[in-house]
Backbone as JSON, one array per atom type, in Angstrom:
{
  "sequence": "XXXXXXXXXXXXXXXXXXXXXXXXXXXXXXXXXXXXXXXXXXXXXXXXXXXXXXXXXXXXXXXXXXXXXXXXXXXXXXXXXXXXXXXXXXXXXXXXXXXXXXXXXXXXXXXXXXXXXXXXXXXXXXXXXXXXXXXXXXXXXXXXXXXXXXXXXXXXXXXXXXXXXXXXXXXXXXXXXXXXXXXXXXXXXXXXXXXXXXXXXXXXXXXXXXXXXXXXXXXXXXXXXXXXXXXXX",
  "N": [[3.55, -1.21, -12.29], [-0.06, -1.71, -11.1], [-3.19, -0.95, -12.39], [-6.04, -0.94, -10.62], [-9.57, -0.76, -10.59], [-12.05, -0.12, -8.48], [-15.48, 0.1, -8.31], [-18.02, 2.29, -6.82], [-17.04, 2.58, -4.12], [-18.11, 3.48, -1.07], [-19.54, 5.39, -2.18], [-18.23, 6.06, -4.51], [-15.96, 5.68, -7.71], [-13.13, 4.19, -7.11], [-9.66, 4.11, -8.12], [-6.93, 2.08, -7.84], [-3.53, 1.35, -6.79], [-1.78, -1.08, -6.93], [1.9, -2.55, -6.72], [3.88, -4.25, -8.67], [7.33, -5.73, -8.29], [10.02, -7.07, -10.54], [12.07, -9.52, -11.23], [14.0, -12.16, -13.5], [14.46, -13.95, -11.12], [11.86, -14.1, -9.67], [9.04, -12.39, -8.13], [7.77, -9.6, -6.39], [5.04, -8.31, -4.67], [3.03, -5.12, -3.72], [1.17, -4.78, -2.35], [-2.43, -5.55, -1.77], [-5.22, -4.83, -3.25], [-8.58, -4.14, -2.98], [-11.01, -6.3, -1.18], [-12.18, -9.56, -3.06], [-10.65, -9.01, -5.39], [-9.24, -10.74, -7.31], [-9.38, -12.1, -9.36], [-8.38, -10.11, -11.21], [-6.49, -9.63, -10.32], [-4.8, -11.47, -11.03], [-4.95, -10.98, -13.89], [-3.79, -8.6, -14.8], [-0.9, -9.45, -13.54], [-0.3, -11.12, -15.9], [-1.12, -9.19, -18.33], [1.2, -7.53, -17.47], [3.06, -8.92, -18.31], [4.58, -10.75, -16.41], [4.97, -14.25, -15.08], [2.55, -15.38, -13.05], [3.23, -17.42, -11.44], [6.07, -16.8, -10.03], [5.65, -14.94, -8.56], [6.85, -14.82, -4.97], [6.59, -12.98, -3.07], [4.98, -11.13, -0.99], [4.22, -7.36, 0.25], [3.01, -5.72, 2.13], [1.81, -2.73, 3.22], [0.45, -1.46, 5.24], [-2.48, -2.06, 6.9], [-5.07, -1.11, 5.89], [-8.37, -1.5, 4.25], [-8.44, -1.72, 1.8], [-5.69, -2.77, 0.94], [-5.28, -4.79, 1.75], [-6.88, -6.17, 0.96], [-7.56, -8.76, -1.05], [-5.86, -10.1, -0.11], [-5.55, -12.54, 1.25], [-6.72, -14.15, -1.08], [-5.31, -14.6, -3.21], [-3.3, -15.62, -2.34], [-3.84, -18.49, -1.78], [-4.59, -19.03, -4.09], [-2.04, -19.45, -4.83], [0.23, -22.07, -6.0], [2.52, -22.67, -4.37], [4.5, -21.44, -1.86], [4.01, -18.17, -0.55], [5.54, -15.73, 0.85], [4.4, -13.62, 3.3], [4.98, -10.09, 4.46], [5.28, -7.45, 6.55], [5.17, -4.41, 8.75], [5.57, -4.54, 12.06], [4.26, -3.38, 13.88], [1.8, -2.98, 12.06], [1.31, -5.66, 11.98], [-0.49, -7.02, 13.91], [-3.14, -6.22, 13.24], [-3.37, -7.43, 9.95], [-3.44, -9.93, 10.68], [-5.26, -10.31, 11.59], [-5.73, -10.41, 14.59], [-6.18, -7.25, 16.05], [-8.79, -5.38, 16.19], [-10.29, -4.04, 13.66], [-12.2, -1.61, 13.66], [-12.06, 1.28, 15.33], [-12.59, 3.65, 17.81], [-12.24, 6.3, 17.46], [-12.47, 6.09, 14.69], [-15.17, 5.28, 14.58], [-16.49, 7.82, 15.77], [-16.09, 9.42, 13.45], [-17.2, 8.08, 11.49], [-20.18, 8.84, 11.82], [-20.5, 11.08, 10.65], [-20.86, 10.29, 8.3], [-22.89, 9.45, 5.12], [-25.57, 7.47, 5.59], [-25.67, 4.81, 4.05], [-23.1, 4.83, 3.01], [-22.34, 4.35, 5.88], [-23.15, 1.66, 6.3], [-22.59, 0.37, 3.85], [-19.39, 0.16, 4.61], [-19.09, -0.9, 7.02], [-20.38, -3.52, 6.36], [-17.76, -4.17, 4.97], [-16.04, -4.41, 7.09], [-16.89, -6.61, 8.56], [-16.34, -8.75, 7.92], [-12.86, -9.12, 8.13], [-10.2, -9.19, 5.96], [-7.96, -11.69, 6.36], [-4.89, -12.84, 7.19], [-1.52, -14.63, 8.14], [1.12, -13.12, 8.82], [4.67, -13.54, 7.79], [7.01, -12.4, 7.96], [8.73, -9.63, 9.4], [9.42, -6.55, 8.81], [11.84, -3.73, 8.95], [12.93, -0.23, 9.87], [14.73, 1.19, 7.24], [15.7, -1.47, 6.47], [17.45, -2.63, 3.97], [15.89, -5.15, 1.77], [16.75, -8.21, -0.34], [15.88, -8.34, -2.98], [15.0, -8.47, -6.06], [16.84, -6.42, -7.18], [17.09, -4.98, -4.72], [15.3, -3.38, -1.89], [14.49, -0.86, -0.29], [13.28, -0.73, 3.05], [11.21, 1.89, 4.57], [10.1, 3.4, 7.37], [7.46, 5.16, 7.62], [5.29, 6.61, 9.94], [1.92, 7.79, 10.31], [-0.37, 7.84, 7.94], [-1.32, 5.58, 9.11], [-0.64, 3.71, 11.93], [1.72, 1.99, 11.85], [2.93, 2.4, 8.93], [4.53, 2.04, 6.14], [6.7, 2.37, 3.53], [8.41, 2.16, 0.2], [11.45, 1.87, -1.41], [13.08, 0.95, -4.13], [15.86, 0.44, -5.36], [17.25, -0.38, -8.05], [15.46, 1.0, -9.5], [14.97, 3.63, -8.71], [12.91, 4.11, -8.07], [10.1, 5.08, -5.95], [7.89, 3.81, -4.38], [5.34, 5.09, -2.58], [3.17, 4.27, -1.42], [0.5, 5.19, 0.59], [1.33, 7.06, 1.91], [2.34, 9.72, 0.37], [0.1, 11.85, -2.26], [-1.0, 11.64, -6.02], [-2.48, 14.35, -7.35], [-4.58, 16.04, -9.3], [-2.48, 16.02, -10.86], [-0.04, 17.36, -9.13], [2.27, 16.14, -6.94], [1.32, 15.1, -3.39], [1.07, 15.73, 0.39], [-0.3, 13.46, 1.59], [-3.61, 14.06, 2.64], [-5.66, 12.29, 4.58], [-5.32, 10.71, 7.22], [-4.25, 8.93, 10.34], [-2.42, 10.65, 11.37], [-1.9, 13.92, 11.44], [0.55, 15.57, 11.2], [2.52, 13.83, 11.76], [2.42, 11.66, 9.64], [3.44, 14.06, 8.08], [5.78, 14.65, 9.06], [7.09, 12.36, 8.39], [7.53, 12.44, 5.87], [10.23, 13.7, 5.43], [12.08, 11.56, 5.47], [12.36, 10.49, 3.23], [13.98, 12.43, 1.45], [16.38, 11.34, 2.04], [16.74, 9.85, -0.14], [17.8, 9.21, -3.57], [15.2, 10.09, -6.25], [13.89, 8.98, -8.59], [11.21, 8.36, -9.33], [8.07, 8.29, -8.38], [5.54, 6.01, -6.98], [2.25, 6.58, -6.17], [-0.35, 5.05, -4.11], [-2.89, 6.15, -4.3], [-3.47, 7.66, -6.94], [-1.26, 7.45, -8.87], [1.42, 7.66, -11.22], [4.43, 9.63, -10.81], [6.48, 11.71, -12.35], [8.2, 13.78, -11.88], [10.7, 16.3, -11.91], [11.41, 14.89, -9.21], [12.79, 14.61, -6.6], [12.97, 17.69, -6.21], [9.88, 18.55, -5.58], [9.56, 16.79, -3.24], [10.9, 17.91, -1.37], [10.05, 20.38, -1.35], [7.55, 19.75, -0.13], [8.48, 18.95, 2.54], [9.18, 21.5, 3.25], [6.33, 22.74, 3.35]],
  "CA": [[2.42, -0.64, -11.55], [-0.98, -2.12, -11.71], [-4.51, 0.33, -11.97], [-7.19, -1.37, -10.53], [-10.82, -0.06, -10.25], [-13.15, -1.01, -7.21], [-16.62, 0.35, -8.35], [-18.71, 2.83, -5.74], [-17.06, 2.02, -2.52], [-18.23, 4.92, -0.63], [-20.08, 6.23, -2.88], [-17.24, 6.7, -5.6], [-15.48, 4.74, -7.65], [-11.41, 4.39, -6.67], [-8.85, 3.84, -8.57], [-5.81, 2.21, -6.93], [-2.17, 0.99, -7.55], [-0.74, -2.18, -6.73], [3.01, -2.48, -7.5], [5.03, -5.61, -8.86], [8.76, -5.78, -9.1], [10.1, -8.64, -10.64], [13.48, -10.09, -12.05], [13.85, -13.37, -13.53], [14.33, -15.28, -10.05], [11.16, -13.89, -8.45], [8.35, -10.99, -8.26], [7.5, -9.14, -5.2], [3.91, -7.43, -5.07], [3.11, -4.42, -3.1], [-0.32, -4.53, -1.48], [-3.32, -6.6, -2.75], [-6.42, -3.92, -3.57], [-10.21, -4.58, -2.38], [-11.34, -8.0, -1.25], [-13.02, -9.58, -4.59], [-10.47, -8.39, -6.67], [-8.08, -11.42, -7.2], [-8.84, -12.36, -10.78], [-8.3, -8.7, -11.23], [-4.74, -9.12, -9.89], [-4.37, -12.41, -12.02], [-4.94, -10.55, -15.12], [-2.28, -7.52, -14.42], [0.28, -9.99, -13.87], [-0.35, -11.34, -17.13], [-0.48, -8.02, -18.88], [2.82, -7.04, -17.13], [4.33, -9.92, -18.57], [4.84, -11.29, -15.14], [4.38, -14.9, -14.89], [1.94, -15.48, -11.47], [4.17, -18.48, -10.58], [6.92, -16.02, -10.21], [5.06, -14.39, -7.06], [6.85, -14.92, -4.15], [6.55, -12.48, -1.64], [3.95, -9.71, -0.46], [4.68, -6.43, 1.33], [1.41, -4.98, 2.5], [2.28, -1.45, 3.37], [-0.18, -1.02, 6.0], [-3.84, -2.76, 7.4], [-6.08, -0.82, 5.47], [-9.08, -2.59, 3.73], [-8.24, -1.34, 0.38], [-4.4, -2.93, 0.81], [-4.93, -6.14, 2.12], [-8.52, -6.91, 0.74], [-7.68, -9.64, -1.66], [-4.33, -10.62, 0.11], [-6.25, -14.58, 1.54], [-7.16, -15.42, -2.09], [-4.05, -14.23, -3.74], [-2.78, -16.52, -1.58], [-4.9, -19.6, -1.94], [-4.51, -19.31, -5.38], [-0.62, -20.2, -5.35], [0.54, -23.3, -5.56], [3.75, -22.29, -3.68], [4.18, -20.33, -0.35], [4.56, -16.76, -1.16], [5.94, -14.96, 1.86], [3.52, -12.0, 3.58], [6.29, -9.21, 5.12], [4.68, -6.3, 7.11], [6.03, -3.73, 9.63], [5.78, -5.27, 13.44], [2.55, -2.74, 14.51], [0.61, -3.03, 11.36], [0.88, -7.08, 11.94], [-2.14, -7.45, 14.54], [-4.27, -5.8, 12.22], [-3.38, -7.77, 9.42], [-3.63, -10.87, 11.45], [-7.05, -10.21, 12.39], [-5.36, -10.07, 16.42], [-7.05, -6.19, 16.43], [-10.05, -4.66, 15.72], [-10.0, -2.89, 12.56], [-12.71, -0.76, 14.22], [-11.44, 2.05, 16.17], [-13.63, 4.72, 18.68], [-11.5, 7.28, 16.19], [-13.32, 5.46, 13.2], [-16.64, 5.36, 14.76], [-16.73, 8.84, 15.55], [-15.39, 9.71, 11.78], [-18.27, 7.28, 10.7], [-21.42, 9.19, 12.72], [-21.13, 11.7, 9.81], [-21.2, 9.66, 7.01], [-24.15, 9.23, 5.13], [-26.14, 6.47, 6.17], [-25.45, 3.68, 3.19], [-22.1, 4.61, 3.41], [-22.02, 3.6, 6.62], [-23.5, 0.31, 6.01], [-21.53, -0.69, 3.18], [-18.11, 0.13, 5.38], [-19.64, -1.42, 8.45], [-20.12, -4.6, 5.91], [-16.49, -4.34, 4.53], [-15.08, -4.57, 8.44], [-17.14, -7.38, 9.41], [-15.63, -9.78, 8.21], [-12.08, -8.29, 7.43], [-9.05, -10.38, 5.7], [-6.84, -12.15, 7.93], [-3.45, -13.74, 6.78], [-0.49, -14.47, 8.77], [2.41, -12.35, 8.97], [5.6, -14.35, 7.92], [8.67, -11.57, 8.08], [8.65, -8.61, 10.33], [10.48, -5.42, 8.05], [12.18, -2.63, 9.76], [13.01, 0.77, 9.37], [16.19, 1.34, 6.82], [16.31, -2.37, 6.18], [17.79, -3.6, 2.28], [15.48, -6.13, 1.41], [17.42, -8.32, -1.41], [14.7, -9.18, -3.84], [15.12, -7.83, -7.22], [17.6, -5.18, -7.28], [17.17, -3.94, -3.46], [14.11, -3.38, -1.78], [14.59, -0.96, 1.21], [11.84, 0.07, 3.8], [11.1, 3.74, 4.9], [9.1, 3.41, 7.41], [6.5, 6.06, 7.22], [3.79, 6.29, 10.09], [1.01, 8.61, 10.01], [-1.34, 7.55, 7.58], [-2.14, 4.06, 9.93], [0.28, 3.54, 13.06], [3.18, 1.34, 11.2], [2.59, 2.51, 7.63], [6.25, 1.95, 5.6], [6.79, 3.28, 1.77], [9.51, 1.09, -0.3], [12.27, 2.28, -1.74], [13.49, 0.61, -5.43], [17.18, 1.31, -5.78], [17.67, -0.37, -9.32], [15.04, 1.62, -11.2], [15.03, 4.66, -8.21], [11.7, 4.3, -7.53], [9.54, 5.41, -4.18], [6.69, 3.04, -3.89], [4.66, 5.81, -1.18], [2.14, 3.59, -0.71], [-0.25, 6.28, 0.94], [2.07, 8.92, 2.45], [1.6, 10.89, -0.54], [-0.82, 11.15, -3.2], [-1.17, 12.17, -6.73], [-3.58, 14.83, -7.57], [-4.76, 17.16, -10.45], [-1.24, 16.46, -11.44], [0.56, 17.56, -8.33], [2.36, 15.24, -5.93], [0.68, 16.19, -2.33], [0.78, 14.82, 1.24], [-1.99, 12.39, 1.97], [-4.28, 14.73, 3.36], [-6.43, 11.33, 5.05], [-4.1, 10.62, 8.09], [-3.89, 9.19, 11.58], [-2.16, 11.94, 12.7], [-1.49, 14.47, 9.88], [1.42, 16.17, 11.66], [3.43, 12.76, 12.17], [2.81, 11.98, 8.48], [4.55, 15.42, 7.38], [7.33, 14.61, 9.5], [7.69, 11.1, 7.77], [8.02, 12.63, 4.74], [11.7, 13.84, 5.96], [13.21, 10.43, 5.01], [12.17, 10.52, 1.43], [14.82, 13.14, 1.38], [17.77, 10.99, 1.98], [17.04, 8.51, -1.55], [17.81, 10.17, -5.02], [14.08, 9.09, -6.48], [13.35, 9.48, -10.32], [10.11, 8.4, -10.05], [7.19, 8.18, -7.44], [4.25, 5.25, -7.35], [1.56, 6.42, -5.08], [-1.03, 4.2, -4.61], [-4.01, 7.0, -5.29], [-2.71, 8.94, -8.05], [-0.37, 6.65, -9.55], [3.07, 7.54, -11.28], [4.93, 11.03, -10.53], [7.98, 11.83, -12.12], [8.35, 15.06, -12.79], [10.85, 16.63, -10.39], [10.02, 14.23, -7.76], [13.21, 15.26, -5.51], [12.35, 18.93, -5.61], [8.99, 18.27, -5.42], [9.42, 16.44, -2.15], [11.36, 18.79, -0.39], [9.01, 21.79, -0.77], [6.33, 19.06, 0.6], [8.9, 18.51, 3.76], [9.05, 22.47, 4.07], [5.64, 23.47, 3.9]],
  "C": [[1.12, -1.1, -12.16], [-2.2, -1.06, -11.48], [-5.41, -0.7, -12.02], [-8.32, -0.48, -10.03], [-11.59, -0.74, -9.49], [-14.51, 0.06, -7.8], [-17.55, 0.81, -6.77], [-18.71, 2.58, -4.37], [-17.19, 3.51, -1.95], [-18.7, 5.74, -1.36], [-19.56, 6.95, -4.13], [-16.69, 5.45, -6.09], [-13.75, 4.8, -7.5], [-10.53, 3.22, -7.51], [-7.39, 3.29, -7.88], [-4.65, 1.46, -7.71], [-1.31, 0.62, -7.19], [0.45, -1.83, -7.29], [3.63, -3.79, -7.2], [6.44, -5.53, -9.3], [9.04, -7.22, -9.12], [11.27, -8.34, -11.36], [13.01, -11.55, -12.76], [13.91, -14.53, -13.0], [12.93, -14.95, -9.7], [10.26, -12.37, -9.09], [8.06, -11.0, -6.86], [6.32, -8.41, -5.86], [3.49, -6.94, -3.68], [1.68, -4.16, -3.17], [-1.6, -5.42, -2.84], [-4.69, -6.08, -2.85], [-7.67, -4.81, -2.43], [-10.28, -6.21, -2.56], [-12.19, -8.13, -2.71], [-12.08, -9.58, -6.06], [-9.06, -9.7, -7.24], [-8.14, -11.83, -8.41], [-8.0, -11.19, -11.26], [-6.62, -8.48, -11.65], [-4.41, -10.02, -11.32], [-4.24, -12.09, -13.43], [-3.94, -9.48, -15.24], [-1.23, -8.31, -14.07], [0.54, -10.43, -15.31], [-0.39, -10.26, -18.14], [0.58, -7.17, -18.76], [3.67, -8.27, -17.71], [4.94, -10.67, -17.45], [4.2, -12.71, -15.22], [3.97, -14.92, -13.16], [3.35, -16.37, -10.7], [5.34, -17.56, -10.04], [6.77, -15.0, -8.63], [5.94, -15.2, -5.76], [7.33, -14.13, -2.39], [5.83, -11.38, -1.97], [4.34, -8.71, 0.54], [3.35, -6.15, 1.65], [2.17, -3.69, 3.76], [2.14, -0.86, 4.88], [-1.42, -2.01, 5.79], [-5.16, -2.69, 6.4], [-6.98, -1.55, 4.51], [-8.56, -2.7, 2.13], [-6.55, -2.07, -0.18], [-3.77, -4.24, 0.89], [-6.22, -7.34, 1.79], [-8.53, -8.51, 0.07], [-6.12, -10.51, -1.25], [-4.7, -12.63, 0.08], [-6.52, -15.34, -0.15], [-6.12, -15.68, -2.93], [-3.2, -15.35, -2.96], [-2.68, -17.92, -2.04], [-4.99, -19.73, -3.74], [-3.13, -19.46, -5.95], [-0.56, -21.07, -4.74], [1.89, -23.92, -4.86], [3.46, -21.42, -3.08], [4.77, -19.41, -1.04], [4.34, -15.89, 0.42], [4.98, -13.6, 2.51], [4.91, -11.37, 4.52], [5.28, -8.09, 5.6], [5.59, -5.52, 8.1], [5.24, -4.16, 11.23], [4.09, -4.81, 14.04], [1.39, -2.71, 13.7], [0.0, -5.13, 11.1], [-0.32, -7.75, 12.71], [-3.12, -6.98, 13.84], [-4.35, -6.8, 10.99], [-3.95, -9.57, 9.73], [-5.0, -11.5, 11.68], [-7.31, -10.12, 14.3], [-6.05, -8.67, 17.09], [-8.03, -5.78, 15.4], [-9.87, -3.61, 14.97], [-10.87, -1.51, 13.27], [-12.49, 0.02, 15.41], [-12.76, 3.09, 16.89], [-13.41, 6.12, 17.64], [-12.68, 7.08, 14.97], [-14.56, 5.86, 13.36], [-17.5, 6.81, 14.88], [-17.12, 9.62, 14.45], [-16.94, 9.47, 11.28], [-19.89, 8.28, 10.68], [-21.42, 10.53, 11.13], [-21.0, 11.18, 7.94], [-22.69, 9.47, 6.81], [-24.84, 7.62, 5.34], [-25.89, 4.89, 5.35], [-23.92, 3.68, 3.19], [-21.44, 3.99, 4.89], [-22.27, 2.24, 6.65], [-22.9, -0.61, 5.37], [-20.12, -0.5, 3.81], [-18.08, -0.49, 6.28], [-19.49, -3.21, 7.67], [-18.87, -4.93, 5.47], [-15.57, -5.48, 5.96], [-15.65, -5.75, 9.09], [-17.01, -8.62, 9.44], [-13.91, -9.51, 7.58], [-11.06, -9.04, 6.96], [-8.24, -10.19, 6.68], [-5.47, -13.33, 7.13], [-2.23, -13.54, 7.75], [0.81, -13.7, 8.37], [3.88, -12.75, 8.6], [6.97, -13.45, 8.21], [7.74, -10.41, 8.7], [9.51, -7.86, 9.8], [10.62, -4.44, 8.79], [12.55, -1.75, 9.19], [14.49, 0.83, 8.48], [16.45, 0.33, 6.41], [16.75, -2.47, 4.72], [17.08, -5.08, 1.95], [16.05, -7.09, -0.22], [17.01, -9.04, -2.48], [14.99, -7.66, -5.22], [15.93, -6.45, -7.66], [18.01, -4.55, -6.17], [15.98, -3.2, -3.4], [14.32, -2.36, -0.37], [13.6, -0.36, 1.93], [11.77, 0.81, 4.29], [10.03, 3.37, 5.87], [8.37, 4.98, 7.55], [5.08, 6.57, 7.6], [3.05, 7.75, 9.99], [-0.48, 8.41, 9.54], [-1.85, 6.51, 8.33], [-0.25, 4.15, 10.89], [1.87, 3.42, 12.66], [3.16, 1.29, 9.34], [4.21, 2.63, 7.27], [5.44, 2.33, 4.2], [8.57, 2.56, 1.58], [9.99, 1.96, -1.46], [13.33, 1.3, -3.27], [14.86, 1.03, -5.58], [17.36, 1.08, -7.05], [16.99, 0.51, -10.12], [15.02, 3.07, -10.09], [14.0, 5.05, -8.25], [10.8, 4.49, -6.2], [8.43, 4.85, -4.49], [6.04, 4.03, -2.23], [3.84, 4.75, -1.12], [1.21, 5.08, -0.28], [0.11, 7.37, 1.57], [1.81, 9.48, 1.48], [0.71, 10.29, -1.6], [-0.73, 11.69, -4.68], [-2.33, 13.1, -7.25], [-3.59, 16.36, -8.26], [-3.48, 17.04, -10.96], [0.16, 16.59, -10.76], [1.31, 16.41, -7.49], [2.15, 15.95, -4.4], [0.96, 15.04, -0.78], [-0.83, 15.15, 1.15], [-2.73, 13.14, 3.23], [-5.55, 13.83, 4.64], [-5.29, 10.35, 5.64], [-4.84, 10.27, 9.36], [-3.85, 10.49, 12.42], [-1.12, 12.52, 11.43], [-0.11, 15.1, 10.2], [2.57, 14.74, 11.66], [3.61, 12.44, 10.27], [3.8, 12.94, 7.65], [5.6, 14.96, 7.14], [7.75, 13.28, 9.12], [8.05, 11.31, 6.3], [9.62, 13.26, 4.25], [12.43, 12.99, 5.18], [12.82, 10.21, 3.79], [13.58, 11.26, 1.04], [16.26, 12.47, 1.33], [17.81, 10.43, 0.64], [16.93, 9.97, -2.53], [16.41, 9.2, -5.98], [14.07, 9.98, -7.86], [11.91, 9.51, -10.38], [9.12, 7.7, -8.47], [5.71, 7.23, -7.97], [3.44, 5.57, -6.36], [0.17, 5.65, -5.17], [-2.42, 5.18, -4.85], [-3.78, 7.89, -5.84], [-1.79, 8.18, -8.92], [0.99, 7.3, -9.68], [3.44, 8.6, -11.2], [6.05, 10.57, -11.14], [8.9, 12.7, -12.96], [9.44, 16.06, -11.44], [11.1, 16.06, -8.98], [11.55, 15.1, -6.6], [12.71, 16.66, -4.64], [10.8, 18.93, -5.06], [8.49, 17.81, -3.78], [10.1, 17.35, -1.05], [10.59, 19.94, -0.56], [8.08, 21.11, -0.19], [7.36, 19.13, 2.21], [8.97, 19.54, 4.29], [7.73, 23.39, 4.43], [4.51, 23.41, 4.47]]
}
């Protein structure tokens, strides 16, 4: 798990939390933080002991700016194709095929304060765009480093998935849940907060030791029980 810091986006600064699994054929890396941030990444592989070369394939979870910001340079900075994988509805977004900007959004936006809108308005206007190479489905076994399988998980963004680790029995949420004060919580910053909930259901089938969410970082205290009082209340 990597902690990167983006400095005062929105008026705060955010902490977030790439994830790399890797064996000795291969690493997989799970979402690529704020555009800008690609030395960033280059240096967290290297403090994980991860050689870069070793990169070859990207999940990107979901669209959001914060997930796919630095995906084009991350890119462009291997000297071998490294696979992008997404879930089927979050691929026009990623694409750049739809308009990150939604009537939803714009609404949202009208009470932001005024610089915040500006610098978000600048984020979206020119937004990363990389092609799509694999299309992941719900339940699949992806067979990259131990077993990789995908949950999907919408709510937070339309086709939002959360990855599933069987060798170390890890839940990569991605943004279905979050960590906070300590707690593990649903992601109260949702689509459609009711659909979220009910994606938190299929967490329930995996035996998980240990939870990576990407704001809050590592849980793993509990995490089964933990998740089932989240699915009942």
């Amino acid at each position: 798990m990597f902690e990167i810091e983006r400095k005062n986006f929105l008026g705060q600064d955010v902490i977030i939390h790439p994830t790399v699994i890797s064996d000795n054929a291969m690493a997989v890396l799970i979402d690529t933080g704020f555009s800008g941030q690609k030395d960033i990444f280059l240096e967290e592989f290297e403090k994980a002991s991860v050689p870069f070369e070793l990169l070859k394939k990207i999940i990107i979870t979901h669209h959001h700016l914060d997930h796919t910001g630095s995906l084009p340079s991350i890119l462009e900075e291997s000297h071998h194709k490294i696979q992008v994988l997404s879930n089927e509805l979050e691929k026009p977004y990623i694409q750049g095929e739809k308009d990150l900007i939604t009537k939803e959004l714009l609404a949202q936006m009208e009470s932001w304060p005024e610089q915040w809108r500006i610098d978000f308005q600048s984020e979206l206007s020119n937004p990363p765009k990389t092609i799509v190479h694999k299309i992941v489905t719900d339940g699949e076994e992806l067979p990259y480093c131990g077993g990789i399988v995908v949950i999907n998980t919408p709510g937070h963004s339309i086709g939002h998935i959360s990855l599933y680790h069987k060798q170390s029995k890890t839940l990569i949420a991605a943004d279905a849940m979050v960590v906070q004060d300590g707690m593990l919580e649903l992601n109260q910053q949702s689509m459609d907060i009711e659909l979220s909930q009910k994606s938190l259901n299929k967490f329930t089938q995996y035996d998980i030791e240990t939870v990576i969410c990407y704001h809050g970082g590592l849980f793993n205290e509990n995490v089964n029980e933990c998740i089932a009082k989240l699915v009942l209340s």
